Amino acid sequence: MRDFLLEEEDRAFRLEIRDFLNRELAPRCEAIERNEDWAAVKSVIRVLGNAGYMKLMFKDVYKGSLKHPGLTHATILSEEAAYLNYAFESTIATALSCAYPLHAHAAPKIKERYLTPLLEGNAVGSICMTEPGVGSDSAGMETRIHFDEKAREWVINGLKRYISNSSKADIYIIWGITDSEVSPQKGMTAIVVPADTFGLSFPRNYRFMGRRGCVVGEVTLDNVRVPEENLLGKVNKGFNIMLGAFNFERVILGGAGLGVARSAFDIAKSHAQKRNSFGQKLGQKQLIWDMIAQMSCRINAAELLTYRAAKMYDSGLDGKSLMREASQAKLVSTETAIYCADRTVQILGGDGVTKQFGRAEQIYRDARPLTIVGGSSEMCKYLIAAKEMPEIKPNL
Ligand SMILES: Cc1cc2nc3c(=O)[nH]c(=O)nc-3n(C[C@H](O)[C@H](O)[C@H](O)COP(=O)(O)OP(=O)(O)OC[C@H]3O[C@@H](n4cnc5c(N)ncnc54)[C@H](O)[C@@H]3O)c2cc1C
């Protein structure tokens, strides 16, 4: 059943990247989880970039051995990385989410300056949309961007929150309002801001229940000035840039959910086949069979939806033609991750809630934000239902 949608080349890539991550990431996972060791995260990003794996999505710059690199392979990378450590996966997924609009919309000089180091693993990226008053709904964004005609510079003021890789990233893409006379969707612009820009600061990082090692915090922009050429795409078209990356991000998150779900499931299966209870293996009890069967079905469903969406993207579909499928992949896969993490803890009993006996409790904490980030489950359901009922406008 596994890998039903994947070609020979994709399957070989999975083994290659699994081997690579087992060598480079696995030995550092404990330091990442226990000490939130950024140096360990950064060192794996560097080798990943050096090996060309950050370029899988970008066919024009990819120089590796795959004949048809694409989202399928970036999703396999995401799944295999999340299997070992979801915090690390979040860090590289965020860097890729920053690379994606840079690749599509930046001027050649800006690409050379900021995209190249990102894809080579020498820099880390961050994307800044969320604000204290703005999450799922971007209307009401308070960050303001204006163009100083005399200096030929963009001037940015605002506060962003829940920003992954904040304070650690080298490159930030900031969304803000350039025209407050129209709706935010029509008056929003995206600008590239390097980390060392005067006025950019990181007042605090949040403490989260999970994803330890992926830094998430606030980004303050106090009269931040960057040159005219740092504009992404066109003025007032930032909302389209944001929407343009959603399918890609949701499929990648499908991979992340799948990796987290599989890592929990493997622990549950192993425990149920070893642990004795009432004179039999735990795995021989019907109530445990039910949980194992449910996890198995949900993981396979998530896998089919995720790789179907990835394959559709790689065959040239995007935008509205992929919105339902990418949202289905993200919704089912991330809900599956939470389900599997929860059931695994249940099957492990006391061992599931301690830090002494394996990773079940970590996976349980790590899984929870998956249905909130990158378009919550509720937002994904709206997009799916909207496509299914084109004659009704959703009441958001
Ligand atoms: C770990 C983590 C990392 C993040 N990284 C980034 C990042 O790198 N960059 C960035 O810009 N943002 C980031 N975010 C922010 C994330 O995108 C937002 O948290 C998310 O969009 C939800 O916004 P919110 O938290 O403001 O919740 P809200 O939008 O206030 O929503 C709260 C709840 O209400 C539900 N809801 C909202 N509106 C409706 C509706 N109309 N109908 C039904 N239900 C609704 C939501 O689904 C959610 O369950 C991150 C968040 C977390 C937790």
CSV table of C-alpha atoms and ligand atoms in Angstrom, one decimal:
chain,number,residue,atom,x,y,z
A,1,MET,CA,0.0,0.0,0.0
A,2,ARG,CA,2.7,2.5,1.0
A,3,ASP,CA,4.1,4.6,-1.9
A,4,PHE,CA,1.2,3.6,-4.2
A,5,LEU,CA,1.4,6.9,-6.0
A,6,LEU,CA,5.1,7.2,-6.2
A,7,GLU,CA,7.3,6.3,-9.2
A,8,GLU,CA,10.5,4.3,-9.0
A,9,GLU,CA,12.6,7.5,-8.9
A,10,ASP,CA,10.5,8.9,-6.0
A,11,ARG,CA,10.9,5.7,-4.0
A,12,ALA,CA,14.7,5.7,-4.6
A,13,PHE,CA,14.7,9.3,-3.5
A,14,ARG,CA,12.9,8.5,-0.3
A,15,LEU,CA,15.6,5.9,0.6
A,16,GLU,CA,18.3,8.4,-0.3
A,17,ILE,CA,16.9,11.2,1.8
A,18,ARG,CA,16.1,8.9,4.7
A,19,ASP,CA,19.6,7.6,4.8
A,20,PHE,CA,20.9,11.2,4.6
A,21,LEU,CA,18.7,12.4,7.5
A,22,ASN,CA,19.5,9.3,9.6
A,23,ARG,CA,23.1,10.3,9.2
A,24,GLU,CA,22.9,14.1,9.6
A,25,LEU,CA,19.7,14.8,11.6
A,26,ALA,CA,19.1,11.8,13.8
A,27,PRO,CA,22.2,12.2,15.9
A,28,ARG,CA,21.3,15.8,16.6
A,29,CYS,CA,17.6,15.3,17.5
A,30,GLU,CA,18.1,15.0,21.2
A,31,ALA,CA,20.1,18.3,21.4
A,32,ILE,CA,17.4,20.0,19.3
A,33,GLU,CA,14.6,18.7,21.6
A,34,ARG,CA,16.4,19.0,24.9
A,35,ASN,CA,18.4,22.2,24.5
A,36,GLU,CA,16.6,23.8,21.6
A,37,ASP,CA,20.1,23.8,20.0
A,38,TRP,CA,20.0,26.2,17.1
A,39,ALA,CA,23.6,25.4,16.1
A,40,ALA,CA,22.6,21.8,15.6
A,41,VAL,CA,19.5,22.9,13.5
A,42,LYS,CA,21.7,25.2,11.4
A,43,SER,CA,24.4,22.6,10.8
A,44,VAL,CA,21.9,20.2,9.3
A,45,ILE,CA,20.4,23.0,7.2
A,46,ARG,CA,23.9,23.7,5.9
A,47,VAL,CA,24.6,20.1,4.8
A,48,LEU,CA,21.1,19.7,3.4
A,49,GLY,CA,21.7,22.8,1.3
A,50,ASN,CA,25.2,21.8,0.3
A,51,ALA,CA,23.8,18.5,-0.9
A,52,GLY,CA,21.2,20.4,-3.1
A,53,TYR,CA,18.1,19.2,-1.2
A,54,MET,CA,16.7,22.7,-0.6
A,55,LYS,CA,16.4,23.2,-4.4
A,56,LEU,CA,14.0,20.2,-5.1
A,57,MET,CA,11.2,22.6,-5.8
A,58,PHE,CA,13.1,24.9,-8.1
A,59,LYS,CA,13.8,23.0,-11.4
A,60,ASP,CA,15.8,25.8,-13.0
A,61,VAL,CA,18.4,25.8,-10.2
A,62,TYR,CA,18.3,22.1,-9.2
A,63,LYS,CA,21.4,20.3,-10.3
A,64,GLY,CA,21.0,16.9,-8.7
A,65,SER,CA,20.4,13.4,-10.0
A,66,LEU,CA,16.5,13.5,-10.1
A,67,LYS,CA,15.1,13.7,-13.7
A,68,HIS,CA,11.9,15.3,-12.6
A,69,PRO,CA,12.4,17.1,-9.2
A,70,GLY,CA,9.4,18.8,-7.7
A,71,LEU,CA,6.9,19.1,-4.9
A,72,THR,CA,6.7,15.3,-4.6
A,73,HIS,CA,10.3,15.2,-3.6
A,74,ALA,CA,10.1,18.3,-1.3
A,75,THR,CA,7.1,16.5,0.4
A,76,ILE,CA,9.1,13.3,0.8
A,77,LEU,CA,11.9,15.4,2.4
A,78,SER,CA,9.3,17.0,4.7
A,79,GLU,CA,7.8,13.7,5.7
A,80,GLU,CA,11.1,12.0,6.4
A,81,ALA,CA,12.4,15.0,8.4
A,82,ALA,CA,9.2,15.3,10.4
A,83,TYR,CA,9.4,11.6,11.2
A,84,LEU,CA,12.7,12.3,13.0
A,85,ASN,CA,12.0,15.8,14.3
A,86,TYR,CA,9.1,18.1,13.5
A,87,ALA,CA,10.8,21.2,14.8
A,88,PHE,CA,13.6,20.7,12.3
A,89,GLU,CA,11.1,20.1,9.5
A,90,SER,CA,9.2,23.3,10.5
A,91,THR,CA,12.4,25.3,10.2
A,92,ILE,CA,13.2,24.1,6.7
A,93,ALA,CA,9.6,24.3,5.6
A,94,THR,CA,9.5,27.9,6.7
A,95,ALA,CA,12.8,28.6,4.8
A,96,LEU,CA,11.2,27.0,1.7
A,97,SER,CA,8.1,29.1,2.2
A,98,CYS,CA,10.4,32.1,2.1
A,99,ALA,CA,12.3,30.8,-0.9
A,100,TYR,CA,9.1,30.1,-2.9
A,101,PRO,CA,7.9,33.7,-3.4
A,102,LEU,CA,11.5,35.0,-3.7
A,103,HIS,CA,11.9,32.5,-6.6
A,104,ALA,CA,8.7,33.5,-8.2
A,105,HIS,CA,8.6,37.2,-7.7
A,106,ALA,CA,12.0,38.8,-6.8
A,107,ALA,CA,14.1,40.9,-9.2
A,108,PRO,CA,17.2,39.0,-10.5
A,109,LYS,CA,19.6,41.0,-8.3
A,110,ILE,CA,17.5,40.2,-5.2
A,111,LYS,CA,17.3,36.5,-6.1
A,112,GLU,CA,21.0,36.4,-6.4
A,113,ARG,CA,21.5,38.2,-3.1
A,114,TYR,CA,18.9,36.4,-1.0
A,115,LEU,CA,17.5,33.3,-2.7
A,116,THR,CA,20.9,31.7,-3.6
A,117,PRO,CA,22.2,31.5,0.0
A,118,LEU,CA,18.8,30.2,1.2
A,119,LEU,CA,18.8,27.4,-1.3
A,120,GLU,CA,22.4,26.6,-0.6
A,121,GLY,CA,21.7,26.2,3.1
A,122,ASN,CA,23.9,29.2,4.0
A,123,ALA,CA,20.9,31.3,5.1
A,124,VAL,CA,17.5,30.8,6.8
A,125,GLY,CA,14.3,32.5,5.8
A,126,SER,CA,11.1,33.6,7.5
A,127,ILE,CA,7.7,34.7,6.4
A,128,CYS,CA,5.8,37.4,8.3
A,129,MET,CA,2.0,37.7,7.9
A,130,THR,CA,0.5,37.1,11.3
A,131,GLU,CA,-0.1,40.0,13.7
A,132,PRO,CA,-1.7,40.4,17.2
A,133,GLY,CA,-5.0,41.3,15.5
A,134,VAL,CA,-4.6,39.2,12.4
A,135,GLY,CA,-4.4,35.4,12.0
A,136,SER,CA,-6.7,33.3,9.8
A,137,ASP,CA,-8.2,36.5,8.4
A,138,SER,CA,-5.7,39.0,6.9
A,139,ALA,CA,-8.2,41.8,7.0
A,140,GLY,CA,-7.2,44.3,9.6
A,141,MET,CA,-3.4,43.9,9.1
A,142,GLU,CA,-1.9,46.9,10.8
A,143,THR,CA,1.7,46.8,9.4
A,144,ARG,CA,2.1,49.8,7.1
A,145,ILE,CA,4.5,50.1,4.2
A,146,HIS,CA,5.0,53.3,2.3
A,147,PHE,CA,7.4,54.4,-0.5
A,148,ASP,CA,9.7,57.3,0.2
A,149,GLU,CA,10.0,58.8,-3.3
A,150,LYS,CA,13.0,60.9,-2.5
A,151,ALA,CA,15.1,58.2,-0.9
A,152,ARG,CA,13.7,55.5,-3.3
A,153,GLU,CA,13.1,53.3,-0.2
A,154,TRP,CA,10.3,51.3,1.3
A,155,VAL,CA,9.5,52.3,4.9
A,156,ILE,CA,7.9,49.7,7.1
A,157,ASN,CA,6.2,49.9,10.5
A,158,GLY,CA,4.4,47.2,12.4
A,159,LEU,CA,4.5,44.2,14.7
A,160,LYS,CA,4.3,40.6,13.6
A,161,ARG,CA,3.8,37.6,15.9
A,162,TYR,CA,4.0,33.8,15.8
A,163,ILE,CA,6.8,34.1,13.3
A,164,SER,CA,8.8,30.9,12.8
A,165,ASN,CA,12.6,31.4,12.6
A,166,SER,CA,12.2,34.9,14.0
A,167,SER,CA,15.5,36.3,15.3
A,168,LYS,CA,17.4,33.3,13.7
A,169,ALA,CA,16.5,33.9,10.1
A,170,ASP,CA,18.7,36.0,7.7
A,171,ILE,CA,15.9,37.0,5.4
A,172,TYR,CA,12.3,38.1,6.2
A,173,ILE,CA,9.4,38.6,3.9
A,174,ILE,CA,7.1,41.2,5.4
A,175,TRP,CA,3.5,41.6,4.3
A,176,GLY,CA,1.9,45.0,5.0
A,177,ILE,CA,-0.7,47.5,3.8
A,178,THR,CA,0.4,50.0,1.1
A,179,ASP,CA,-3.1,51.3,0.3
A,180,SER,CA,-5.5,51.6,3.2
A,181,GLU,CA,-8.2,53.1,1.1
A,182,VAL,CA,-9.1,49.7,-0.5
A,183,SER,CA,-9.6,46.2,1.0
A,184,PRO,CA,-6.5,44.6,2.5
A,185,GLN,CA,-6.6,42.0,-0.3
A,186,LYS,CA,-6.2,44.8,-2.9
A,187,GLY,CA,-3.8,47.1,-0.9
A,188,MET,CA,-1.2,44.6,0.5
A,189,THR,CA,2.5,44.4,-0.6
A,190,ALA,CA,5.3,42.0,0.2
A,191,ILE,CA,8.9,43.3,0.8
A,192,VAL,CA,12.2,41.5,1.5
A,193,VAL,CA,14.0,42.6,4.6
A,194,PRO,CA,17.4,41.3,5.5
A,195,ALA,CA,18.0,40.6,9.2
A,196,ASP,CA,20.6,43.3,9.8
A,197,THR,CA,18.3,46.1,8.7
A,198,PHE,CA,18.2,49.0,11.2
A,199,GLY,CA,14.8,49.1,12.9
A,200,LEU,CA,14.1,45.4,12.7
A,201,SER,CA,14.1,43.7,16.1
A,202,PHE,CA,12.9,40.6,17.8
A,203,PRO,CA,11.4,41.6,21.2
A,204,ARG,CA,10.6,38.1,22.4
A,205,ASN,CA,10.3,34.4,21.5
A,206,TYR,CA,7.4,32.4,22.6
A,207,ARG,CA,7.6,29.2,24.7
A,208,PHE,CA,5.6,26.5,23.1
A,209,MET,CA,4.3,23.1,24.2
A,210,GLY,CA,6.2,21.4,21.4
A,211,ARG,CA,8.3,22.0,18.3
A,212,ARG,CA,11.3,22.7,20.6
A,213,GLY,CA,14.2,23.9,18.5
A,214,CYS,CA,12.1,25.8,15.9
A,215,VAL,CA,12.2,29.4,17.2
A,216,VAL,CA,8.9,31.3,17.0
A,217,GLY,CA,8.5,34.9,18.1
A,218,GLU,CA,7.7,38.5,17.5
A,219,VAL,CA,9.2,40.7,14.8
A,220,THR,CA,9.0,44.5,15.3
A,221,LEU,CA,9.5,46.9,12.4
A,222,ASP,CA,10.2,50.4,13.5
A,223,ASN,CA,10.8,52.7,10.5
A,224,VAL,CA,12.6,49.9,8.7
A,225,ARG,CA,14.0,51.1,5.4
A,226,VAL,CA,15.0,48.9,2.5
A,227,PRO,CA,15.8,49.8,-1.2
A,228,GLU,CA,13.1,50.0,-3.9
A,229,GLU,CA,14.4,46.7,-5.5
A,230,ASN,CA,13.4,44.7,-2.4
A,231,LEU,CA,9.7,44.8,-3.6
A,232,LEU,CA,8.3,41.3,-4.4
A,233,GLY,CA,6.2,41.3,-7.5
A,234,LYS,CA,4.1,44.5,-7.8
A,235,VAL,CA,2.8,47.1,-5.4
A,236,ASN,CA,-0.6,46.1,-3.9
A,237,LYS,CA,-0.3,42.6,-5.2
A,238,GLY,CA,1.1,41.0,-2.0
A,239,PHE,CA,-2.2,39.2,-1.2
A,240,ASN,CA,-1.9,37.2,-4.5
A,241,ILE,CA,1.7,36.4,-3.6
A,242,MET,CA,0.5,35.1,-0.2
A,243,LEU,CA,-2.3,33.0,-1.9
A,244,GLY,CA,0.2,31.7,-4.5
A,245,ALA,CA,2.2,29.9,-1.9
A,246,PHE,CA,-0.7,28.3,-0.1
A,247,ASN,CA,-1.0,25.1,-2.2
A,248,PHE,CA,2.7,24.4,-2.0
A,249,GLU,CA,2.7,25.1,1.8
A,250,ARG,CA,-0.3,22.9,2.4
A,251,VAL,CA,1.1,19.9,0.5
A,252,ILE,CA,4.4,20.3,2.4
A,253,LEU,CA,2.4,20.4,5.7
A,254,GLY,CA,0.6,17.2,4.5
A,255,GLY,CA,4.1,15.6,4.4
A,256,ALA,CA,4.9,16.9,7.8
A,257,GLY,CA,1.7,15.5,9.3
A,258,LEU,CA,2.4,12.2,7.7
A,259,GLY,CA,5.9,12.0,9.1
A,260,VAL,CA,4.7,12.9,12.6
A,261,ALA,CA,1.8,10.3,12.3
A,262,ARG,CA,4.1,7.6,11.1
A,263,SER,CA,6.6,8.1,13.8
A,264,ALA,CA,3.9,7.8,16.5
A,265,PHE,CA,2.4,4.8,14.8
A,266,ASP,CA,5.7,2.9,14.6
A,267,ILE,CA,6.1,3.4,18.4
A,268,ALA,CA,2.5,2.2,19.1
A,269,LYS,CA,3.0,-0.9,16.9
A,270,SER,CA,6.3,-1.8,18.5
A,271,HIS,CA,4.9,-1.4,22.0
A,272,ALA,CA,1.7,-3.3,21.4
A,273,GLN,CA,3.7,-6.3,20.1
A,274,LYS,CA,6.1,-6.4,23.0
A,275,ARG,CA,4.1,-5.4,26.1
A,276,ASN,CA,2.4,-8.1,28.1
A,277,SER,CA,-1.0,-7.5,29.8
A,278,PHE,CA,-3.4,-10.0,31.4
A,279,GLY,CA,-1.2,-12.9,30.2
A,280,GLN,CA,-1.1,-11.8,26.5
A,281,LYS,CA,0.5,-9.3,24.3
A,282,LEU,CA,-1.2,-5.9,24.5
A,283,GLY,CA,-1.6,-6.0,20.7
A,284,GLN,CA,-3.8,-9.1,21.0
A,285,LYS,CA,-6.6,-7.1,22.7
A,286,GLN,CA,-9.4,-6.1,20.4
A,287,LEU,CA,-9.6,-2.5,21.8
A,288,ILE,CA,-5.9,-2.1,20.8
A,289,TRP,CA,-6.6,-3.6,17.4
A,290,ASP,CA,-9.2,-0.9,16.8
A,291,MET,CA,-6.6,1.8,17.5
A,292,ILE,CA,-4.0,0.2,15.3
A,293,ALA,CA,-6.5,-0.3,12.5
A,294,GLN,CA,-7.8,3.3,12.7
A,295,MET,CA,-4.3,4.7,12.7
A,296,SER,CA,-3.3,2.5,9.7
A,297,CYS,CA,-6.4,3.6,7.7
A,298,ARG,CA,-5.9,7.3,8.5
A,299,ILE,CA,-2.2,7.3,7.6
A,300,ASN,CA,-2.9,5.6,4.3
A,301,ALA,CA,-5.7,8.1,3.5
A,302,ALA,CA,-3.4,11.0,4.4
A,303,GLU,CA,-0.7,9.5,2.3
A,304,LEU,CA,-2.9,9.1,-0.8
A,305,LEU,CA,-4.3,12.7,-0.5
A,306,THR,CA,-0.9,14.2,0.1
A,307,TYR,CA,1.0,12.5,-2.7
A,308,ARG,CA,-2.0,12.9,-5.1
A,309,ALA,CA,-1.9,16.7,-4.5
A,310,ALA,CA,1.9,16.7,-4.9
A,311,LYS,CA,1.7,14.8,-8.1
A,312,MET,CA,-1.1,17.1,-9.4
A,313,TYR,CA,1.1,20.1,-8.7
A,314,ASP,CA,4.1,18.5,-10.4
A,315,SER,CA,1.9,17.8,-13.4
A,316,GLY,CA,1.3,21.6,-13.7
A,317,LEU,CA,-1.9,22.2,-11.6
A,318,ASP,CA,-1.9,25.1,-9.1
A,319,GLY,CA,-4.1,28.0,-7.9
A,320,LYS,CA,-7.8,27.3,-7.8
A,321,SER,CA,-7.4,23.9,-9.6
A,322,LEU,CA,-5.4,22.5,-6.7
A,323,MET,CA,-6.9,24.4,-3.7
A,324,ARG,CA,-9.4,21.6,-2.7
A,325,GLU,CA,-6.8,18.8,-3.1
A,326,ALA,CA,-4.0,20.7,-1.3
A,327,SER,CA,-6.5,21.6,1.6
A,328,GLN,CA,-7.7,18.0,1.8
A,329,ALA,CA,-4.1,16.8,2.1
A,330,LYS,CA,-3.3,19.3,4.8
A,331,LEU,CA,-6.5,18.8,6.7
A,332,VAL,CA,-6.5,15.0,6.8
A,333,SER,CA,-2.8,14.6,7.3
A,334,THR,CA,-2.5,17.0,10.2
A,335,GLU,CA,-5.6,15.7,11.9
A,336,THR,CA,-4.2,12.2,11.5
A,337,ALA,CA,-0.9,13.3,13.1
A,338,ILE,CA,-2.8,14.5,16.2
A,339,TYR,CA,-5.0,11.3,16.3
A,340,CYS,CA,-2.0,9.0,16.0
A,341,ALA,CA,0.0,10.9,18.6
A,342,ASP,CA,-2.9,10.8,21.0
A,343,ARG,CA,-3.7,7.1,20.5
A,344,THR,CA,0.0,6.2,20.7
A,345,VAL,CA,0.2,7.8,24.1
A,346,GLN,CA,-2.9,5.8,25.2
A,347,ILE,CA,-1.4,2.5,24.0
A,348,LEU,CA,1.9,3.2,25.9
A,349,GLY,CA,0.1,4.0,29.1
A,350,GLY,CA,2.4,5.6,31.7
A,351,ASP,CA,5.4,5.2,29.3
A,352,GLY,CA,3.5,7.5,26.9
A,353,VAL,CA,3.4,10.5,29.2
A,354,THR,CA,6.9,10.4,30.6
A,355,LYS,CA,10.1,11.8,29.1
A,356,GLN,CA,12.0,8.7,30.3
A,357,PHE,CA,10.6,6.1,27.9
A,358,GLY,CA,11.0,7.2,24.3
A,359,ARG,CA,9.5,10.0,22.2
A,360,ALA,CA,5.7,9.4,22.5
A,361,GLU,CA,5.1,12.4,24.7
A,362,GLN,CA,7.3,14.7,22.5
A,363,ILE,CA,5.4,13.6,19.4
A,364,TYR,CA,2.1,14.3,21.2
A,365,ARG,CA,3.3,17.9,22.0
A,366,ASP,CA,4.8,18.4,18.6
A,367,ALA,CA,1.7,17.3,16.7
A,368,ARG,CA,-0.7,19.8,18.2
A,369,PRO,CA,0.1,23.0,16.3
A,370,LEU,CA,-0.1,21.1,12.9
A,371,THR,CA,-3.8,21.8,12.6
A,372,ILE,CA,-3.3,25.6,13.4
A,373,VAL,CA,-0.4,26.6,11.2
A,374,GLY,CA,-0.4,27.2,7.5
A,375,GLY,CA,-4.2,27.4,7.3
A,376,SER,CA,-6.1,25.9,10.2
A,377,SER,CA,-8.4,22.9,9.8
A,378,GLU,CA,-11.4,25.2,9.8
A,379,MET,CA,-9.9,27.3,7.0
A,380,CYS,CA,-9.1,24.2,5.0
A,381,LYS,CA,-12.7,22.9,5.4
A,382,TYR,CA,-14.0,26.3,4.1
A,383,LEU,CA,-11.8,25.9,1.0
A,384,ILE,CA,-12.9,22.3,0.4
A,385,ALA,CA,-16.6,23.1,0.9
A,386,ALA,CA,-16.4,26.2,-1.3
A,387,LYS,CA,-15.1,24.1,-4.2
A,388,GLU,CA,-17.8,21.5,-3.6
A,389,MET,CA,-20.6,24.1,-3.5
A,390,PRO,CA,-19.7,26.7,-6.1
A,391,GLU,CA,-23.1,28.3,-6.0
A,392,ILE,CA,-22.8,29.3,-2.3
A,393,LYS,CA,-20.4,31.9,-1.0
A,394,PRO,CA,-18.9,30.6,2.3
A,395,ASN,CA,-19.9,32.7,5.4
A,396,LEU,CA,-16.5,33.1,7.0
B,1,LIG,C1,4.0,27.3,16.0
B,1,LIG,C2,3.4,28.3,15.1
B,1,LIG,C3,4.2,28.8,14.0
B,1,LIG,C4,3.7,29.8,13.2
B,1,LIG,N1,4.5,30.3,12.2
B,1,LIG,C5,4.1,31.4,11.5
B,1,LIG,C6,5.0,32.1,10.5
B,1,LIG,O1,6.1,31.6,10.3
B,1,LIG,N2,4.5,33.2,9.9
B,1,LIG,C7,3.3,33.7,10.1
B,1,LIG,O2,2.9,34.7,9.4
B,1,LIG,N3,2.4,33.1,11.0
B,1,LIG,C8,2.8,32.0,11.7
B,1,LIG,N4,2.0,31.4,12.6
B,1,LIG,C9,0.7,31.9,12.8
B,1,LIG,C10,-0.4,31.0,12.2
B,1,LIG,O3,-0.5,31.1,10.8
B,1,LIG,C11,-1.7,31.5,12.9
B,1,LIG,O4,-1.7,31.0,14.2
B,1,LIG,C12,-2.9,30.9,12.2
B,1,LIG,O5,-3.1,31.4,10.9
B,1,LIG,C13,-4.2,31.1,13.0
B,1,LIG,O6,-4.3,32.4,13.4
B,1,LIG,P1,-4.6,32.8,14.9
B,1,LIG,O7,-3.6,32.1,15.8
B,1,LIG,O8,-4.6,34.3,15.0
B,1,LIG,O9,-6.0,32.2,15.2
B,1,LIG,P2,-7.4,32.9,14.8
B,1,LIG,O10,-7.4,33.3,13.3
B,1,LIG,O11,-7.8,33.9,15.8
B,1,LIG,O12,-8.3,31.6,14.9
B,1,LIG,C14,-8.6,30.9,16.2
B,1,LIG,C15,-9.4,29.7,15.9
B,1,LIG,O13,-10.7,30.1,15.3
B,1,LIG,C16,-10.8,29.4,14.1
B,1,LIG,N5,-11.5,30.3,13.1
B,1,LIG,C17,-11.0,31.6,12.7
B,1,LIG,N6,-11.9,32.1,11.9
B,1,LIG,C18,-12.9,31.2,11.7
B,1,LIG,C19,-14.1,31.2,10.9
B,1,LIG,N7,-14.4,32.2,10.1
B,1,LIG,N8,-14.9,30.1,11.0
B,1,LIG,C20,-14.6,29.0,11.8
B,1,LIG,N9,-13.4,29.0,12.6
B,1,LIG,C21,-12.6,30.1,12.5
B,1,LIG,C22,-9.4,29.1,13.6
B,1,LIG,O14,-9.4,27.9,12.7
B,1,LIG,C23,-8.8,28.7,14.9
B,1,LIG,O15,-9.1,27.4,15.3
B,1,LIG,C24,2.4,30.3,13.4
B,1,LIG,C25,1.7,29.8,14.4
B,1,LIG,C26,2.1,28.9,15.3
B,1,LIG,C27,1.3,28.4,16.4
